[in-house]
mmCIF file of C-alpha atoms in Angstrom:
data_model
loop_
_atom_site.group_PDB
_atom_site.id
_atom_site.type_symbol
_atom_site.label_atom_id
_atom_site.label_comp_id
_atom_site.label_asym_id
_atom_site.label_seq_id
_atom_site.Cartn_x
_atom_site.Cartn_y
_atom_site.Cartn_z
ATOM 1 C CA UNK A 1 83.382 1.452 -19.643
ATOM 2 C CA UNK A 2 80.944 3.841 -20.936
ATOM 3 C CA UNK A 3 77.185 3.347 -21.412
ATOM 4 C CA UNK A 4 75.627 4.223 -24.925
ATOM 5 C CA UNK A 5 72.459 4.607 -25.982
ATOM 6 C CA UNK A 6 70.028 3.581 -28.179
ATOM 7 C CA UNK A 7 66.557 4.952 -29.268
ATOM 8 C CA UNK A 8 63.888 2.411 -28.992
ATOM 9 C CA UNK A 9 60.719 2.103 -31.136
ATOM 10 C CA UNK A 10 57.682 2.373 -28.704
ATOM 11 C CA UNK A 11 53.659 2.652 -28.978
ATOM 12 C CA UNK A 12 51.479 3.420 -26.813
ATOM 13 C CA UNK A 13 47.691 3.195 -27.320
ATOM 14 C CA UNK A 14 44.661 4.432 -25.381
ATOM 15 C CA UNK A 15 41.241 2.727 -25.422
ATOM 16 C CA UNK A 16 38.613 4.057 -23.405
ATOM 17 C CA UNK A 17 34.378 3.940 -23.164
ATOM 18 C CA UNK A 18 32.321 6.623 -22.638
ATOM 19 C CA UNK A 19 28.784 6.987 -21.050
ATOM 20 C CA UNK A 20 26.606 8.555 -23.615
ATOM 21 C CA UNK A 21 23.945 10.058 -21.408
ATOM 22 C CA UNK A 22 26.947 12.242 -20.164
ATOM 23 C CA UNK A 23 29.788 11.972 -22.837
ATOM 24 C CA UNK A 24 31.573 11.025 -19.827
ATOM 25 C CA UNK A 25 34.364 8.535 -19.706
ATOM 26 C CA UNK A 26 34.084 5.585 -17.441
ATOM 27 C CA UNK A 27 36.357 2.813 -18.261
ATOM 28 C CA UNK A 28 39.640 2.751 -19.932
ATOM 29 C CA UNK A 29 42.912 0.627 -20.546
ATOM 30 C CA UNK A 30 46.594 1.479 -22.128
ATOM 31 C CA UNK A 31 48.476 -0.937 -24.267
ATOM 32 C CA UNK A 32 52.347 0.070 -24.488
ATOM 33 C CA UNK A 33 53.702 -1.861 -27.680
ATOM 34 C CA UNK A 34 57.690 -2.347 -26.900
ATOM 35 C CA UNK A 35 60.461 -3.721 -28.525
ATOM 36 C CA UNK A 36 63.807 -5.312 -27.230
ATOM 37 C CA UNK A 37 67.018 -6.593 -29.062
ATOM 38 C CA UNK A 38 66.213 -10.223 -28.471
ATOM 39 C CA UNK A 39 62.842 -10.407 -29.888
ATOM 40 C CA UNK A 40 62.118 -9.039 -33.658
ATOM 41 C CA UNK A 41 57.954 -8.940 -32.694
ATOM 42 C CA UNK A 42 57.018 -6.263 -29.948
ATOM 43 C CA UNK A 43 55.695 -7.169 -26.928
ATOM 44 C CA UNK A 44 52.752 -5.673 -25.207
ATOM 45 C CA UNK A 45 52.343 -4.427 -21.694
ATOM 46 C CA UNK A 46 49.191 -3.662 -20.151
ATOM 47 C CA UNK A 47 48.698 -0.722 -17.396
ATOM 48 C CA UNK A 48 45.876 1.001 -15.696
ATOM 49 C CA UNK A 49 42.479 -0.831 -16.510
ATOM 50 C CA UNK A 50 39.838 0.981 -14.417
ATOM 51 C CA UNK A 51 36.461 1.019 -14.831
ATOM 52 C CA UNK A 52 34.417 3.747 -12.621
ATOM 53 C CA UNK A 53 32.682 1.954 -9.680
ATOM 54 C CA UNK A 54 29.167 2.724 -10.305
ATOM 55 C CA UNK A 55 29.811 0.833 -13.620
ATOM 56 C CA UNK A 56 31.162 -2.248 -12.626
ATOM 57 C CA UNK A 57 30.220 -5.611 -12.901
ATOM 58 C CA UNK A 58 28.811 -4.768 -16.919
ATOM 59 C CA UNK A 59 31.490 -6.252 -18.510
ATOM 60 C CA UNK A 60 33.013 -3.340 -19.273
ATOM 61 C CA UNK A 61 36.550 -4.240 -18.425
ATOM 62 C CA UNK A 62 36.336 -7.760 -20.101
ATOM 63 C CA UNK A 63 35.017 -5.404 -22.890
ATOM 64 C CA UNK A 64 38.772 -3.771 -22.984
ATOM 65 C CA UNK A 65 40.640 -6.382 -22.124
ATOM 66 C CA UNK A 66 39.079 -8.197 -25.058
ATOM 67 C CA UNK A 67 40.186 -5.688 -27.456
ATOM 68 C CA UNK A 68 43.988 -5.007 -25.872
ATOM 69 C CA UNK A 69 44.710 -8.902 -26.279
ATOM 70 C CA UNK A 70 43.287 -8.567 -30.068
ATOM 71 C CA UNK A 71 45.243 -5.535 -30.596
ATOM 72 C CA UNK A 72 48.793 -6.685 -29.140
ATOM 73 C CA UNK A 73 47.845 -10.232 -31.677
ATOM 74 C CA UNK A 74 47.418 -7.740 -34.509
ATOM 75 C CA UNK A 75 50.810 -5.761 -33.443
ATOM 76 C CA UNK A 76 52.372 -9.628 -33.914
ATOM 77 C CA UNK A 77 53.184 -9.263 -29.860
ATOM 78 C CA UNK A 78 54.714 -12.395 -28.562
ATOM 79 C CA UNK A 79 53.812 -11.704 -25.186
ATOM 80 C CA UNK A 80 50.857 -9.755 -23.278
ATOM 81 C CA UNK A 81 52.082 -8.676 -19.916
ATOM 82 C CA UNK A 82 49.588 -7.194 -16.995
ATOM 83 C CA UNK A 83 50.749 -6.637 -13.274
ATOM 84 C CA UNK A 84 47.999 -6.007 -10.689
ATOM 85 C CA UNK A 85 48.413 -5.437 -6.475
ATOM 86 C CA UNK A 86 48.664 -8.265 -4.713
ATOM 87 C CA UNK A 87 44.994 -7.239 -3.030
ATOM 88 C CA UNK A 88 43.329 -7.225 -6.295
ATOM 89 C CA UNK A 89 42.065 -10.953 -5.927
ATOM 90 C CA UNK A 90 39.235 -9.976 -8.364
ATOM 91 C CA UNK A 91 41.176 -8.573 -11.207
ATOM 92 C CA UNK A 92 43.695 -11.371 -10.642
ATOM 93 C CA UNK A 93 40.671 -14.012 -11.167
ATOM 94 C CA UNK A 94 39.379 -11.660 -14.527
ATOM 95 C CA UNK A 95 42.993 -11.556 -16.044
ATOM 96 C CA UNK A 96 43.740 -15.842 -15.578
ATOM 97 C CA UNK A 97 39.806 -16.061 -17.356
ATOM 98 C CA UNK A 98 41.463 -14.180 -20.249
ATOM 99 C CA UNK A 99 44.105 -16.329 -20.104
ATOM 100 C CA UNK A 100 46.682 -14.639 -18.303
ATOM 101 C CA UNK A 101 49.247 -16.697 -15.596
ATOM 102 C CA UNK A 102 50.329 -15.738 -12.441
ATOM 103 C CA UNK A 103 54.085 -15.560 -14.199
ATOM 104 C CA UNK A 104 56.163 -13.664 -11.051
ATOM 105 C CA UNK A 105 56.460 -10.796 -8.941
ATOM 106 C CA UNK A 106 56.481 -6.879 -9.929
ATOM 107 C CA UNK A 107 59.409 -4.717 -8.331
ATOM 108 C CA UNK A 108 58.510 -0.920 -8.557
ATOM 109 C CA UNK A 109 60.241 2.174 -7.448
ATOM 110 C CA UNK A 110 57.812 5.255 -6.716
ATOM 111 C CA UNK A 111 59.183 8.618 -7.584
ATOM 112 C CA UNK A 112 56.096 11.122 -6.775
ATOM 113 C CA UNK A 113 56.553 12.908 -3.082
ATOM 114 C CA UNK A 114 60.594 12.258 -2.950
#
């Protein structure tokens, strides 16, 4: 048996805010539009929503999220995926406002420090 290869078509977006007084950037998101042989329409995966602490609680992340979900619906995604630390009961309650379910678990494999 021998294992091929195949390039995949990928996307990946930024979307960030910045602070005006200090052209500074304080919130941000990435959308990574994927595709896979058993679905024709991408799907979108969502990683690494922060928003700086001292400008929480403004909306800023419902902001972003906001615009990711209207951006994978553009990109004709049929699915949004998010994963989140199990300690991040806040985020967690954010995400299921937005309409996101608790769908399963997240397996991960570090490879920084090896």
């Amino acid at each position: 048996m021998h294992i091929h290869q195949k390039p995949i078509q990928t996307n990946s977006l930024k979307f960030f805010i910045v602070d005006q007084a200090n052209n500074k950037e304080i919130a941000r998101v990435f959308l990574y539009l994927l595709h896979n042989d058993l679905h024709i329409e991408p799907f979108g995966f969502i990683e690494d929503l922060y928003v700086e602490e001292s400008h929480r609680g403004q909306g800023l992340g419902t902001q972003l999220i906001n615009h990711v979900i209207a951006q994978a619906k553009e990109n004709k995604c049929y699915k949004l995926i998010c994963t989140s630390r199990h300690a991040r009961e806040l985020i967690h309650k954010m995400y299921e406002k937005h309409g996101f379910k608790n769908y399963g678990l997240e397996f991960r494999m570090d490879f920084v420090n090896e």
